[in-house]
Amino acid sequence: TAYEIVSRDWSSDVCSSDLTLSCFSCLSSRSGRALPSGRLHRARRSRYGGYSSGCWPMDSRHLRRAWRSGGPLLLNLILSLVSLQGSWQQDCQRGLVREEHFQDSSVKFVERNFWDFACQSSAAEAISHGTILLGDPLEKPAGASAIEFTFSSVFLKPLDERAASSWNARAVCGIRSWQSGEEMEVTGKECDFLGLGKAVRVPSSGDKKFGVISLTEEGLFFGRLSPQRDASSPDRRPLELDPRPYRRF
């Protein structure tokens, strides 16, 4: 989900080829009632049949318990999160491969950059960690639902000596100790990735992106960003889906 080094636009993927899920209304942890449209809430242990987001019920007994505790909206939320669990990858796109790794409400987004358009020679990775909140179905894009991504940390990792040497020479993100294959945290830093004299602010912990998601038989689809729909706020969510799906791997 919004950290594309190549384009120098850190908002390009987390929410538009972002992080988006096919979901439904969430429930209030205090009342157990559905929240008004457009509001989001994390699942809490005390209200969802004794289950937190880290332990979703799977067998029929637990699903019946969840239904009694929260009703059909909760059950839909559970089934949507379960269907997303695991790792997803988008095919090579002109020297770039993106991955989404879901574990409960936590997400790791990896953007792997290559020296060549065929994605044969690895150069560097941007790795963003965060959490997701699932929202209501949307009118646009059709068949998509809202998702909110909150950053917790961002790391960069050069994947060969060529990249590490280049970053050290230019002190990318103010760091001169880059080593091939080793991650360095860059959360909240100003980074000039391409050496063009224009730094990009890496997201800080707590920063949010507001995206869309659609999960179909063809794969997992996220929103397509534009200058007017950059996922920076709920009213700037993408209105179109990126036609290039993520598939399980």
PDB file of N, CA and C in Angstrom, residues 2 76 96 159 194 200 221 236:
ATOM      1  N   ALA A   2       1.988   2.765  -1.013  1.00  0.00           N
ATOM      2  CA  ALA A   2       2.218   4.171  -1.198  1.00  0.00           C
ATOM      3  C   ALA A   2       3.642   4.500  -0.891  1.00  0.00           C
ATOM      4  N   ASN A  76     -19.498 -11.120   8.434  1.00  0.00           N
ATOM      5  CA  ASN A  76     -18.936 -10.713   7.145  1.00  0.00           C
ATOM      6  C   ASN A  76     -17.523 -10.152   7.300  1.00  0.00           C
ATOM      7  N   LEU A  96       9.400  -3.254 -11.424  1.00  0.00           N
ATOM      8  CA  LEU A  96       8.820  -3.110 -10.091  1.00  0.00           C
ATOM      9  C   LEU A  96       7.899  -4.285  -9.778  1.00  0.00           C
ATOM     10  N   LEU A 159      19.669  -4.127  -2.279  1.00  0.00           N
ATOM     11  CA  LEU A 159      19.758  -5.570  -2.517  1.00  0.00           C
ATOM     12  C   LEU A 159      21.037  -5.988  -3.217  1.00  0.00           C
ATOM     13  N   LEU A 194      16.657   9.476  -5.825  1.00  0.00           N
ATOM     14  CA  LEU A 194      17.218   9.484  -7.171  1.00  0.00           C
ATOM     15  C   LEU A 194      18.370  10.462  -7.331  1.00  0.00           C
ATOM     16  N   VAL A 200      11.880  13.348  -0.716  1.00  0.00           N
ATOM     17  CA  VAL A 200      10.518  12.884  -0.473  1.00  0.00           C
ATOM     18  C   VAL A 200      10.398  12.557   1.006  1.00  0.00           C
ATOM     19  N   PHE A 221      -7.530  -6.505  -5.869  1.00  0.00           N
ATOM     20  CA  PHE A 221      -7.358  -5.261  -6.612  1.00  0.00           C
ATOM     21  C   PHE A 221      -7.364  -4.075  -5.652  1.00  0.00           C
ATOM     22  N   ARG A 236     -10.615  11.741  -0.655  1.00  0.00           N
ATOM     23  CA  ARG A 236      -9.697  11.656  -1.796  1.00  0.00           C
ATOM     24  C   ARG A 236      -9.316  10.212  -2.105  1.00  0.00           C
TER      25      ARG A 236
END
